[in-house]
């Protein structure tokens, strides 16, 4: 039962262009969503989050969009840089549970070419 | 360094042996979580503590797994009679207690290889 899905295993973009990573969820109890970035042999690093009361959150080059009716969120990175190359995980947490208990997607490997 | 610290970083053990991992959370964080990540998958929740109380355990956590957080500070995760299927990255995370969503901060993980 994969409650959070990232259907694209990998994404390749040119430096300076936009990277768009997508995530779908099925559990309507999820109300807080996060993106983590992970380099090999390291733990995930928090990137950006969004509450279900919002549909957009921006932090520098990173913007997360939430479409609750479609149960879909996306992460936009503009402009993409080679240092952004990593695995990106979408995660969600639900009302009524510990907000640190996260359900993760499978991850998308982003490669940004110079 | 005030981040989440995990030791050891790597552990190779023979099948059937017991192993123990340690996690030191961010000092002001009341909540501590253990996750497991296998190749090609996202981290999967195992268990979490609020202070010294273990509040939830995933069904992924078989009887061979036990976690403790004495005195509500560091935590240990022990795996008894290891199996090859236990090979994975074991991640620890911590967070403050919040009434709204908040991020969990992860350590660098312990890579377990069972041979």
mmCIF file with all atom_site columns, C-alpha atoms in Angstrom:
data_model
loop_
_atom_site.group_PDB
_atom_site.id
_atom_site.type_symbol
_atom_site.label_atom_id
_atom_site.label_alt_id
_atom_site.label_comp_id
_atom_site.label_asym_id
_atom_site.label_entity_id
_atom_site.label_seq_id
_atom_site.pdbx_PDB_ins_code
_atom_site.Cartn_x
_atom_site.Cartn_y
_atom_site.Cartn_z
_atom_site.occupancy
_atom_site.B_iso_or_equiv
_atom_site.pdbx_formal_charge
_atom_site.auth_seq_id
_atom_site.auth_comp_id
_atom_site.auth_asym_id
_atom_site.auth_atom_id
_atom_site.pdbx_PDB_model_num
ATOM 1   C CA . UNK A 1 1   ? 0.000  0.000   0.000   1.00 0.00 ? 1   UNK A CA 1
ATOM 2   C CA . UNK A 1 2   ? 2.087  2.873   -1.333  1.00 0.00 ? 2   UNK A CA 1
ATOM 3   C CA . UNK A 1 3   ? 0.391  5.958   0.092   1.00 0.00 ? 3   UNK A CA 1
ATOM 4   C CA . UNK A 1 4   ? 2.947  8.371   -1.360  1.00 0.00 ? 4   UNK A CA 1
ATOM 5   C CA . UNK A 1 5   ? 4.129  7.807   -4.897  1.00 0.00 ? 5   UNK A CA 1
ATOM 6   C CA . UNK A 1 6   ? 6.812  9.379   -7.014  1.00 0.00 ? 6   UNK A CA 1
ATOM 7   C CA . UNK A 1 7   ? 6.228  7.876   -10.420 1.00 0.00 ? 7   UNK A CA 1
ATOM 8   C CA . UNK A 1 8   ? 9.356  9.226   -12.087 1.00 0.00 ? 8   UNK A CA 1
ATOM 9   C CA . UNK A 1 9   ? 12.439 7.315   -10.931 1.00 0.00 ? 9   UNK A CA 1
ATOM 10  C CA . UNK A 1 10  ? 14.741 9.832   -12.590 1.00 0.00 ? 10  UNK A CA 1
ATOM 11  C CA . UNK A 1 11  ? 14.836 13.278  -14.173 1.00 0.00 ? 11  UNK A CA 1
ATOM 12  C CA . UNK A 1 12  ? 17.582 14.889  -16.206 1.00 0.00 ? 12  UNK A CA 1
ATOM 13  C CA . UNK A 1 13  ? 17.709 18.649  -16.851 1.00 0.00 ? 13  UNK A CA 1
ATOM 14  C CA . UNK A 1 14  ? 20.155 21.212  -18.164 1.00 0.00 ? 14  UNK A CA 1
ATOM 15  C CA . UNK A 1 15  ? 21.758 23.699  -15.813 1.00 0.00 ? 15  UNK A CA 1
ATOM 16  C CA . UNK A 1 16  ? 19.706 26.901  -15.638 1.00 0.00 ? 16  UNK A CA 1
ATOM 17  C CA . UNK A 1 17  ? 16.447 25.243  -16.659 1.00 0.00 ? 17  UNK A CA 1
ATOM 18  C CA . UNK A 1 18  ? 13.512 24.330  -14.442 1.00 0.00 ? 18  UNK A CA 1
ATOM 19  C CA . UNK A 1 19  ? 13.308 20.987  -12.654 1.00 0.00 ? 19  UNK A CA 1
ATOM 20  C CA . UNK A 1 20  ? 9.826  19.748  -11.798 1.00 0.00 ? 20  UNK A CA 1
ATOM 21  C CA . UNK A 1 21  ? 9.478  16.778  -9.480  1.00 0.00 ? 21  UNK A CA 1
ATOM 22  C CA . UNK A 1 22  ? 6.064  15.268  -8.908  1.00 0.00 ? 22  UNK A CA 1
ATOM 23  C CA . UNK A 1 23  ? 4.416  13.375  -6.089  1.00 0.00 ? 23  UNK A CA 1
ATOM 24  C CA . UNK A 1 24  ? 0.954  11.842  -5.615  1.00 0.00 ? 24  UNK A CA 1
ATOM 25  C CA . UNK A 1 25  ? -0.670 10.669  -2.403  1.00 0.00 ? 25  UNK A CA 1
ATOM 26  C CA . UNK A 1 26  ? -3.734 8.647   -1.551  1.00 0.00 ? 26  UNK A CA 1
ATOM 27  C CA . UNK A 1 27  ? -4.330 9.217   2.163   1.00 0.00 ? 27  UNK A CA 1
ATOM 28  C CA . UNK A 1 28  ? -6.745 12.119  2.649   1.00 0.00 ? 28  UNK A CA 1
ATOM 29  C CA . UNK A 1 29  ? -5.596 12.412  6.273   1.00 0.00 ? 29  UNK A CA 1
ATOM 30  C CA . UNK A 1 30  ? -2.211 13.752  5.157   1.00 0.00 ? 30  UNK A CA 1
ATOM 31  C CA . UNK A 1 31  ? -2.074 17.453  5.888   1.00 0.00 ? 31  UNK A CA 1
ATOM 32  C CA . UNK A 1 32  ? 1.618  18.317  5.926   1.00 0.00 ? 32  UNK A CA 1
ATOM 33  C CA . UNK A 1 33  ? 3.989  17.640  3.077   1.00 0.00 ? 33  UNK A CA 1
ATOM 34  C CA . UNK A 1 34  ? 7.739  17.863  2.840   1.00 0.00 ? 34  UNK A CA 1
ATOM 35  C CA . UNK A 1 35  ? 10.530 17.470  0.344   1.00 0.00 ? 35  UNK A CA 1
ATOM 36  C CA . UNK A 1 36  ? 13.866 16.025  1.359   1.00 0.00 ? 36  UNK A CA 1
ATOM 37  C CA . UNK A 1 37  ? 17.079 15.863  -0.615  1.00 0.00 ? 37  UNK A CA 1
ATOM 38  C CA . UNK A 1 38  ? 19.509 13.006  -0.181  1.00 0.00 ? 38  UNK A CA 1
ATOM 39  C CA . UNK A 1 39  ? 23.086 12.551  -1.300  1.00 0.00 ? 39  UNK A CA 1
ATOM 40  C CA . UNK A 1 40  ? 24.642 9.063   -1.361  1.00 0.00 ? 40  UNK A CA 1
ATOM 41  C CA . UNK A 1 41  ? 25.762 7.752   2.040   1.00 0.00 ? 41  UNK A CA 1
ATOM 42  C CA . UNK A 1 42  ? 24.066 10.635  3.857   1.00 0.00 ? 42  UNK A CA 1
ATOM 43  C CA . UNK A 1 43  ? 20.754 11.063  5.615   1.00 0.00 ? 43  UNK A CA 1
ATOM 44  C CA . UNK A 1 44  ? 17.906 13.038  4.038   1.00 0.00 ? 44  UNK A CA 1
ATOM 45  C CA . UNK A 1 45  ? 18.141 16.810  4.381   1.00 0.00 ? 45  UNK A CA 1
ATOM 46  C CA . UNK A 1 46  ? 14.979 18.864  4.733   1.00 0.00 ? 46  UNK A CA 1
ATOM 47  C CA . UNK A 1 47  ? 14.330 21.157  1.792   1.00 0.00 ? 47  UNK A CA 1
ATOM 48  C CA . UNK A 1 48  ? 10.881 22.720  1.949   1.00 0.00 ? 48  UNK A CA 1
ATOM 49  C CA . UNK A 1 49  ? 7.421  21.956  3.299   1.00 0.00 ? 49  UNK A CA 1
ATOM 50  C CA . UNK A 1 50  ? 3.801  22.953  2.847   1.00 0.00 ? 50  UNK A CA 1
ATOM 51  C CA . UNK A 1 51  ? 0.720  22.740  5.008   1.00 0.00 ? 51  UNK A CA 1
ATOM 52  C CA . UNK A 1 52  ? -2.581 21.653  3.507   1.00 0.00 ? 52  UNK A CA 1
ATOM 53  C CA . UNK A 1 53  ? -4.052 25.075  4.213   1.00 0.00 ? 53  UNK A CA 1
ATOM 54  C CA . UNK A 1 54  ? -1.769 26.508  1.525   1.00 0.00 ? 54  UNK A CA 1
ATOM 55  C CA . UNK A 1 55  ? -1.345 25.753  -2.139  1.00 0.00 ? 55  UNK A CA 1
ATOM 56  C CA . UNK A 1 56  ? 2.115  27.219  -2.619  1.00 0.00 ? 56  UNK A CA 1
ATOM 57  C CA . UNK A 1 57  ? 5.253  27.778  -0.595  1.00 0.00 ? 57  UNK A CA 1
ATOM 58  C CA . UNK A 1 58  ? 8.434  29.390  -1.849  1.00 0.00 ? 58  UNK A CA 1
ATOM 59  C CA . UNK A 1 59  ? 11.978 29.393  -0.522  1.00 0.00 ? 59  UNK A CA 1
ATOM 60  C CA . UNK A 1 60  ? 14.577 30.874  -2.808  1.00 0.00 ? 60  UNK A CA 1
ATOM 61  C CA . UNK A 1 61  ? 14.936 28.685  -5.894  1.00 0.00 ? 61  UNK A CA 1
ATOM 62  C CA . UNK A 1 62  ? 12.524 26.096  -4.501  1.00 0.00 ? 62  UNK A CA 1
ATOM 63  C CA . UNK A 1 63  ? 8.732  26.242  -4.749  1.00 0.00 ? 63  UNK A CA 1
ATOM 64  C CA . UNK A 1 64  ? 6.298  23.560  -3.690  1.00 0.00 ? 64  UNK A CA 1
ATOM 65  C CA . UNK A 1 65  ? 2.766  23.456  -5.093  1.00 0.00 ? 65  UNK A CA 1
ATOM 66  C CA . UNK A 1 66  ? -0.066 21.503  -3.530  1.00 0.00 ? 66  UNK A CA 1
ATOM 67  C CA . UNK A 1 67  ? -3.263 20.489  -5.336  1.00 0.00 ? 67  UNK A CA 1
ATOM 68  C CA . UNK A 1 68  ? -5.431 18.918  -2.653  1.00 0.00 ? 68  UNK A CA 1
ATOM 69  C CA . UNK A 1 69  ? -8.292 17.969  -4.939  1.00 0.00 ? 69  UNK A CA 1
ATOM 70  C CA . UNK A 1 70  ? -5.896 16.002  -7.139  1.00 0.00 ? 70  UNK A CA 1
ATOM 71  C CA . UNK A 1 71  ? -3.845 14.783  -4.157  1.00 0.00 ? 71  UNK A CA 1
ATOM 72  C CA . UNK A 1 72  ? -0.765 15.963  -5.990  1.00 0.00 ? 72  UNK A CA 1
ATOM 73  C CA . UNK A 1 73  ? 2.236  18.058  -5.131  1.00 0.00 ? 73  UNK A CA 1
ATOM 74  C CA . UNK A 1 74  ? 5.221  19.197  -7.084  1.00 0.00 ? 74  UNK A CA 1
ATOM 75  C CA . UNK A 1 75  ? 8.607  20.724  -6.384  1.00 0.00 ? 75  UNK A CA 1
ATOM 76  C CA . UNK A 1 76  ? 9.962  23.322  -8.794  1.00 0.00 ? 76  UNK A CA 1
ATOM 77  C CA . UNK A 1 77  ? 13.631 24.222  -8.813  1.00 0.00 ? 77  UNK A CA 1
ATOM 78  C CA . UNK A 1 78  ? 14.520 27.333  -10.797 1.00 0.00 ? 78  UNK A CA 1
ATOM 79  C CA . UNK A 1 79  ? 17.191 27.720  -11.985 1.00 0.00 ? 79  UNK A CA 1
ATOM 80  C CA . UNK A 1 80  ? 18.588 24.223  -11.608 1.00 0.00 ? 80  UNK A CA 1
ATOM 81  C CA . UNK A 1 81  ? 22.244 23.904  -10.648 1.00 0.00 ? 81  UNK A CA 1
ATOM 82  C CA . UNK A 1 82  ? 24.622 20.928  -10.876 1.00 0.00 ? 82  UNK A CA 1
ATOM 83  C CA . UNK A 1 83  ? 24.793 20.867  -7.059  1.00 0.00 ? 83  UNK A CA 1
ATOM 84  C CA . UNK A 1 84  ? 21.076 20.068  -7.027  1.00 0.00 ? 84  UNK A CA 1
ATOM 85  C CA . UNK A 1 85  ? 21.853 16.607  -8.395  1.00 0.00 ? 85  UNK A CA 1
ATOM 86  C CA . UNK A 1 86  ? 20.615 14.208  -5.709  1.00 0.00 ? 86  UNK A CA 1
ATOM 87  C CA . UNK A 1 87  ? 17.691 11.958  -4.830  1.00 0.00 ? 87  UNK A CA 1
ATOM 88  C CA . UNK A 1 88  ? 14.555 13.893  -3.906  1.00 0.00 ? 88  UNK A CA 1
ATOM 89  C CA . UNK A 1 89  ? 11.957 12.367  -1.611  1.00 0.00 ? 89  UNK A CA 1
ATOM 90  C CA . UNK A 1 90  ? 8.425  13.543  -1.133  1.00 0.00 ? 90  UNK A CA 1
ATOM 91  C CA . UNK A 1 91  ? 7.025  12.841  2.348   1.00 0.00 ? 91  UNK A CA 1
ATOM 92  C CA . UNK A 1 92  ? 3.729  13.357  4.133   1.00 0.00 ? 92  UNK A CA 1
ATOM 93  C CA . UNK A 1 93  ? 2.394  13.317  7.667   1.00 0.00 ? 93  UNK A CA 1
ATOM 94  C CA . UNK A 1 94  ? -1.148 13.016  8.942   1.00 0.00 ? 94  UNK A CA 1
ATOM 95  C CA . UNK A 1 95  ? -3.431 14.688  11.417  1.00 0.00 ? 95  UNK A CA 1
ATOM 96  C CA . UNK A 1 96  ? -3.771 12.817  14.664  1.00 0.00 ? 96  UNK A CA 1
ATOM 97  C CA . UNK A 1 97  ? -0.314 11.246  14.539  1.00 0.00 ? 97  UNK A CA 1
ATOM 98  C CA . UNK A 1 98  ? 3.094  12.474  15.427  1.00 0.00 ? 98  UNK A CA 1
ATOM 99  C CA . UNK A 1 99  ? 3.967  15.011  12.800  1.00 0.00 ? 99  UNK A CA 1
ATOM 100 C CA . UNK A 1 100 ? 7.450  13.593  12.622  1.00 0.00 ? 100 UNK A CA 1
ATOM 101 C CA . UNK A 1 101 ? 6.136  10.212  11.494  1.00 0.00 ? 101 UNK A CA 1
ATOM 102 C CA . UNK A 1 102 ? 6.594  10.553  7.790   1.00 0.00 ? 102 UNK A CA 1
ATOM 103 C CA . UNK A 1 103 ? 5.464  8.435   4.880   1.00 0.00 ? 103 UNK A CA 1
ATOM 104 C CA . UNK A 1 104 ? 7.940  8.708   2.027   1.00 0.00 ? 104 UNK A CA 1
ATOM 105 C CA . UNK A 1 105 ? 7.738  8.206   -1.696  1.00 0.00 ? 105 UNK A CA 1
ATOM 106 C CA . UNK A 1 106 ? 10.279 6.072   -3.525  1.00 0.00 ? 106 UNK A CA 1
ATOM 107 C CA . UNK A 1 107 ? 12.387 9.024   -4.592  1.00 0.00 ? 107 UNK A CA 1
ATOM 108 C CA . UNK A 1 108 ? 13.362 10.685  -7.868  1.00 0.00 ? 108 UNK A CA 1
ATOM 109 C CA . UNK A 1 109 ? 16.987 10.905  -8.947  1.00 0.00 ? 109 UNK A CA 1
ATOM 110 C CA . UNK A 1 110 ? 17.622 14.395  -10.306 1.00 0.00 ? 110 UNK A CA 1
ATOM 111 C CA . UNK A 1 111 ? 20.645 14.958  -12.520 1.00 0.00 ? 111 UNK A CA 1
ATOM 112 C CA . UNK A 1 112 ? 21.479 18.513  -13.546 1.00 0.00 ? 112 UNK A CA 1
ATOM 113 C CA . UNK A 1 113 ? 23.940 18.683  -16.422 1.00 0.00 ? 113 UNK A CA 1
ATOM 114 C CA . UNK A 1 114 ? 26.332 21.647  -16.742 1.00 0.00 ? 114 UNK A CA 1
ATOM 115 C CA . UNK B 2 1   ? 27.864 19.986  15.711  1.00 0.00 ? 1   UNK B CA 1
ATOM 116 C CA . UNK B 2 2   ? 24.295 20.128  16.973  1.00 0.00 ? 2   UNK B CA 1
ATOM 117 C CA . UNK B 2 3   ? 22.737 17.797  14.412  1.00 0.00 ? 3   UNK B CA 1
ATOM 118 C CA . UNK B 2 4   ? 21.513 14.221  14.803  1.00 0.00 ? 4   UNK B CA 1
ATOM 119 C CA . UNK B 2 5   ? 24.427 11.843  15.294  1.00 0.00 ? 5   UNK B CA 1
ATOM 120 C CA . UNK B 2 6   ? 24.401 8.120   14.532  1.00 0.00 ? 6   UNK B CA 1
ATOM 121 C CA . UNK B 2 7   ? 27.005 5.488   15.335  1.00 0.00 ? 7   UNK B CA 1
ATOM 122 C CA . UNK B 2 8   ? 28.455 3.460   13.827  1.00 0.00 ? 8   UNK B CA 1
ATOM 123 C CA . UNK B 2 9   ? 28.246 4.714   10.245  1.00 0.00 ? 9   UNK B CA 1
ATOM 124 C CA . UNK B 2 10  ? 28.816 1.245   8.868   1.00 0.00 ? 10  UNK B CA 1
ATOM 125 C CA . UNK B 2 11  ? 28.377 -2.225  10.343  1.00 0.00 ? 11  UNK B CA 1
ATOM 126 C CA . UNK B 2 12  ? 29.123 -5.568  8.730   1.00 0.00 ? 12  UNK B CA 1
ATOM 127 C CA . UNK B 2 13  ? 27.940 -8.588  10.662  1.00 0.00 ? 13  UNK B CA 1
ATOM 128 C CA . UNK B 2 14  ? 27.480 -12.280 10.150  1.00 0.00 ? 14  UNK B CA 1
ATOM 129 C CA . UNK B 2 15  ? 24.008 -13.711 9.919   1.00 0.00 ? 15  UNK B CA 1
ATOM 130 C CA . UNK B 2 16  ? 22.725 -14.686 13.334  1.00 0.00 ? 16  UNK B CA 1
ATOM 131 C CA . UNK B 2 17  ? 24.722 -12.084 15.259  1.00 0.00 ? 17  UNK B CA 1
ATOM 132 C CA . UNK B 2 18  ? 23.194 -9.266  17.287  1.00 0.00 ? 18  UNK B CA 1
ATOM 133 C CA . UNK B 2 19  ? 23.886 -5.630  16.457  1.00 0.00 ? 19  UNK B CA 1
ATOM 134 C CA . UNK B 2 20  ? 23.146 -2.364  18.234  1.00 0.00 ? 20  UNK B CA 1
ATOM 135 C CA . UNK B 2 21  ? 23.041 1.131   16.785  1.00 0.00 ? 21  UNK B CA 1
ATOM 136 C CA . UNK B 2 22  ? 23.044 4.408   18.652  1.00 0.00 ? 22  UNK B CA 1
ATOM 137 C CA . UNK B 2 23  ? 21.362 7.726   17.881  1.00 0.00 ? 23  UNK B CA 1
ATOM 138 C CA . UNK B 2 24  ? 21.948 11.041  19.610  1.00 0.00 ? 24  UNK B CA 1
ATOM 139 C CA . UNK B 2 25  ? 19.172 13.476  18.674  1.00 0.00 ? 25  UNK B CA 1
ATOM 140 C CA . UNK B 2 26  ? 19.239 17.251  18.630  1.00 0.00 ? 26  UNK B CA 1
ATOM 141 C CA . UNK B 2 27  ? 19.293 18.074  22.323  1.00 0.00 ? 27  UNK B CA 1
ATOM 142 C CA . UNK B 2 28  ? 16.090 20.112  22.565  1.00 0.00 ? 28  UNK B CA 1
ATOM 143 C CA . UNK B 2 29  ? 14.013 17.654  20.528  1.00 0.00 ? 29  UNK B CA 1
ATOM 144 C CA . UNK B 2 30  ? 11.566 15.518  22.490  1.00 0.00 ? 30  UNK B CA 1
ATOM 145 C CA . UNK B 2 31  ? 10.711 13.175  19.650  1.00 0.00 ? 31  UNK B CA 1
ATOM 146 C CA . UNK B 2 32  ? 13.017 10.592  18.150  1.00 0.00 ? 32  UNK B CA 1
ATOM 147 C CA . UNK B 2 33  ? 12.264 8.342   15.187  1.00 0.00 ? 33  UNK B CA 1
ATOM 148 C CA . UNK B 2 34  ? 13.827 5.309   13.586  1.00 0.00 ? 34  UNK B CA 1
ATOM 149 C CA . UNK B 2 35  ? 13.465 4.595   9.883   1.00 0.00 ? 35  UNK B CA 1
ATOM 150 C CA . UNK B 2 36  ? 14.841 1.923   7.583   1.00 0.00 ? 36  UNK B CA 1
ATOM 151 C CA . UNK B 2 37  ? 15.770 2.498   3.963   1.00 0.00 ? 37  UNK B CA 1
ATOM 152 C CA . UNK B 2 38  ? 16.501 -0.202  1.415   1.00 0.00 ? 38  UNK B CA 1
ATOM 153 C CA . UNK B 2 39  ? 17.924 0.292   -2.060  1.00 0.00 ? 39  UNK B CA 1
ATOM 154 C CA . UNK B 2 40  ? 15.596 2.131   -4.417  1.00 0.00 ? 40  UNK B CA 1
ATOM 155 C CA . UNK B 2 41  ? 13.020 2.872   -1.743  1.00 0.00 ? 41  UNK B CA 1
ATOM 156 C CA . UNK B 2 42  ? 12.206 5.782   0.486   1.00 0.00 ? 42  UNK B CA 1
ATOM 157 C CA . UNK B 2 43  ? 12.735 5.561   4.242   1.00 0.00 ? 43  UNK B CA 1
ATOM 158 C CA . UNK B 2 44  ? 10.123 3.463   6.062   1.00 0.00 ? 44  UNK B CA 1
ATOM 159 C CA . UNK B 2 45  ? 8.962  4.304   9.567   1.00 0.00 ? 45  UNK B CA 1
ATOM 160 C CA . UNK B 2 46  ? 9.917  1.813   12.277  1.00 0.00 ? 46  UNK B CA 1
ATOM 161 C CA . UNK B 2 47  ? 9.182  3.406   15.630  1.00 0.00 ? 47  UNK B CA 1
ATOM 162 C CA . UNK B 2 48  ? 9.175  6.663   17.567  1.00 0.00 ? 48  UNK B CA 1
ATOM 163 C CA . UNK B 2 49  ? 9.654  7.967   21.081  1.00 0.00 ? 49  UNK B CA 1
ATOM 164 C CA . UNK B 2 50  ? 8.419  11.010  22.882  1.00 0.00 ? 50  UNK B CA 1
ATOM 165 C CA . UNK B 2 51  ? 10.941 11.528  25.633  1.00 0.00 ? 51  UNK B CA 1
ATOM 166 C CA . UNK B 2 52  ? 11.497 8.010   27.029  1.00 0.00 ? 52  UNK B CA 1
ATOM 167 C CA . UNK B 2 53  ? 8.115  6.609   26.012  1.00 0.00 ? 53  UNK B CA 1
ATOM 168 C CA . UNK B 2 54  ? 7.912  4.475   22.882  1.00 0.00 ? 54  UNK B CA 1
ATOM 169 C CA . UNK B 2 55  ? 4.594  5.607   21.426  1.00 0.00 ? 55  UNK B CA 1
ATOM 170 C CA . UNK B 2 56  ? 4.319  3.704   18.184  1.00 0.00 ? 56  UNK B CA 1
ATOM 171 C CA . UNK B 2 57  ? 5.871  0.725   16.459  1.00 0.00 ? 57  UNK B CA 1
ATOM 172 C CA . UNK B 2 58  ? 5.433  -0.262  12.827  1.00 0.00 ? 58  UNK B CA 1
ATOM 173 C CA . UNK B 2 59  ? 4.509  -3.816  11.934  1.00 0.00 ? 59  UNK B CA 1
ATOM 174 C CA . UNK B 2 60  ? 7.834  -3.780  10.096  1.00 0.00 ? 60  UNK B CA 1
ATOM 175 C CA . UNK B 2 61  ? 9.471  -3.980  13.502  1.00 0.00 ? 61  UNK B CA 1
ATOM 176 C CA . UNK B 2 62  ? 9.621  -7.714  14.116  1.00 0.00 ? 62  UNK B CA 1
ATOM 177 C CA . UNK B 2 63  ? 10.230 -9.313  17.515  1.00 0.00 ? 63  UNK B CA 1
ATOM 178 C CA . UNK B 2 64  ? 13.936 -9.382  16.725  1.00 0.00 ? 64  UNK B CA 1
ATOM 179 C CA . UNK B 2 65  ? 14.043 -5.583  16.808  1.00 0.00 ? 65  UNK B CA 1
ATOM 180 C CA . UNK B 2 66  ? 13.986 -3.558  19.982  1.00 0.00 ? 66  UNK B CA 1
ATOM 181 C CA . UNK B 2 67  ? 14.485 0.134   20.564  1.00 0.00 ? 67  UNK B CA 1
ATOM 182 C CA . UNK B 2 68  ? 15.047 2.050   23.749  1.00 0.00 ? 68  UNK B CA 1
ATOM 183 C CA . UNK B 2 69  ? 15.437 5.641   24.777  1.00 0.00 ? 69  UNK B CA 1
ATOM 184 C CA . UNK B 2 70  ? 16.451 5.656   28.432  1.00 0.00 ? 70  UNK B CA 1
ATOM 185 C CA . UNK B 2 71  ? 16.122 9.027   30.141  1.00 0.00 ? 71  UNK B CA 1
ATOM 186 C CA . UNK B 2 72  ? 14.716 10.502  26.954  1.00 0.00 ? 72  UNK B CA 1
ATOM 187 C CA . UNK B 2 73  ? 18.087 11.352  25.495  1.00 0.00 ? 73  UNK B CA 1
ATOM 188 C CA . UNK B 2 74  ? 19.969 9.019   23.146  1.00 0.00 ? 74  UNK B CA 1
ATOM 189 C CA . UNK B 2 75  ? 18.325 5.933   21.659  1.00 0.00 ? 75  UNK B CA 1
ATOM 190 C CA . UNK B 2 76  ? 19.522 2.473   20.714  1.00 0.00 ? 76  UNK B CA 1
ATOM 191 C CA . UNK B 2 77  ? 18.145 0.093   18.136  1.00 0.00 ? 77  UNK B CA 1
ATOM 192 C CA . UNK B 2 78  ? 19.069 -3.558  18.580  1.00 0.00 ? 78  UNK B CA 1
ATOM 193 C CA . UNK B 2 79  ? 18.563 -6.303  16.033  1.00 0.00 ? 79  UNK B CA 1
ATOM 194 C CA . UNK B 2 80  ? 18.879 -9.841  17.358  1.00 0.00 ? 80  UNK B CA 1
ATOM 195 C CA . UNK B 2 81  ? 19.737 -12.871 15.220  1.00 0.00 ? 81  UNK B CA 1
ATOM 196 C CA . UNK B 2 82  ? 20.336 -10.761 12.137  1.00 0.00 ? 82  UNK B CA 1
ATOM 197 C CA . UNK B 2 83  ? 19.156 -11.995 8.742   1.00 0.00 ? 83  UNK B CA 1
ATOM 198 C CA . UNK B 2 84  ? 20.315 -10.987 5.278   1.00 0.00 ? 84  UNK B CA 1
ATOM 199 C CA . UNK B 2 85  ? 17.024 -9.183  4.775   1.00 0.00 ? 85  UNK B CA 1
ATOM 200 C CA . UNK B 2 86  ? 17.988 -6.812  7.585   1.00 0.00 ? 86  UNK B CA 1
ATOM 201 C CA . UNK B 2 87  ? 20.665 -5.279  5.373   1.00 0.00 ? 87  UNK B CA 1
ATOM 202 C CA . UNK B 2 88  ? 19.643 -1.652  4.951   1.00 0.00 ? 88  UNK B CA 1
ATOM 203 C CA . UNK B 2 89  ? 20.372 1.915   5.966   1.00 0.00 ? 89  UNK B CA 1
ATOM 204 C CA . UNK B 2 90  ? 18.968 2.630   9.433   1.00 0.00 ? 90  UNK B CA 1
ATOM 205 C CA . UNK B 2 91  ? 18.105 6.283   9.874   1.00 0.00 ? 91  UNK B CA 1
ATOM 206 C CA . UNK B 2 92  ? 17.373 8.187   13.035  1.00 0.00 ? 92  UNK B CA 1
ATOM 207 C CA . UNK B 2 93  ? 15.537 11.500  13.093  1.00 0.00 ? 93  UNK B CA 1
ATOM 208 C CA . UNK B 2 94  ? 14.378 13.934  15.749  1.00 0.00 ? 94  UNK B CA 1
ATOM 209 C CA . UNK B 2 95  ? 11.868 16.735  15.966  1.00 0.00 ? 95  UNK B CA 1
ATOM 210 C CA . UNK B 2 96  ? 10.329 19.021  18.538  1.00 0.00 ? 96  UNK B CA 1
ATOM 211 C CA . UNK B 2 97  ? 6.797  18.409  19.750  1.00 0.00 ? 97  UNK B CA 1
ATOM 212 C CA . UNK B 2 98  ? 4.538  20.635  17.688  1.00 0.00 ? 98  UNK B CA 1
ATOM 213 C CA . UNK B 2 99  ? 0.813  21.010  17.246  1.00 0.00 ? 99  UNK B CA 1
ATOM 214 C CA . UNK B 2 100 ? 1.322  21.583  13.554  1.00 0.00 ? 100 UNK B CA 1
ATOM 215 C CA . UNK B 2 101 ? 3.477  19.935  10.971  1.00 0.00 ? 101 UNK B CA 1
ATOM 216 C CA . UNK B 2 102 ? 7.183  20.216  11.363  1.00 0.00 ? 102 UNK B CA 1
ATOM 217 C CA . UNK B 2 103 ? 10.193 18.736  9.717   1.00 0.00 ? 103 UNK B CA 1
ATOM 218 C CA . UNK B 2 104 ? 12.167 15.890  11.191  1.00 0.00 ? 104 UNK B CA 1
ATOM 219 C CA . UNK B 2 105 ? 15.947 16.198  11.113  1.00 0.00 ? 105 UNK B CA 1
ATOM 220 C CA . UNK B 2 106 ? 17.836 13.118  10.058  1.00 0.00 ? 106 UNK B CA 1
ATOM 221 C CA . UNK B 2 107 ? 21.202 11.737  10.995  1.00 0.00 ? 107 UNK B CA 1
ATOM 222 C CA . UNK B 2 108 ? 23.615 10.323  8.447   1.00 0.00 ? 108 UNK B CA 1
ATOM 223 C CA . UNK B 2 109 ? 22.429 6.780   9.051   1.00 0.00 ? 109 UNK B CA 1
ATOM 224 C CA . UNK B 2 110 ? 24.009 3.441   9.875   1.00 0.00 ? 110 UNK B CA 1
ATOM 225 C CA . UNK B 2 111 ? 24.585 1.149   6.910   1.00 0.00 ? 111 UNK B CA 1
ATOM 226 C CA . UNK B 2 112 ? 24.102 -2.480  7.997   1.00 0.00 ? 112 UNK B CA 1
ATOM 227 C CA . UNK B 2 113 ? 25.362 -5.327  5.854   1.00 0.00 ? 113 UNK B CA 1
ATOM 228 C CA . UNK B 2 114 ? 24.546 -8.877  6.949   1.00 0.00 ? 114 UNK B CA 1
ATOM 229 C CA . UNK B 2 115 ? 26.753 -11.500 5.307   1.00 0.00 ? 115 UNK B CA 1
#
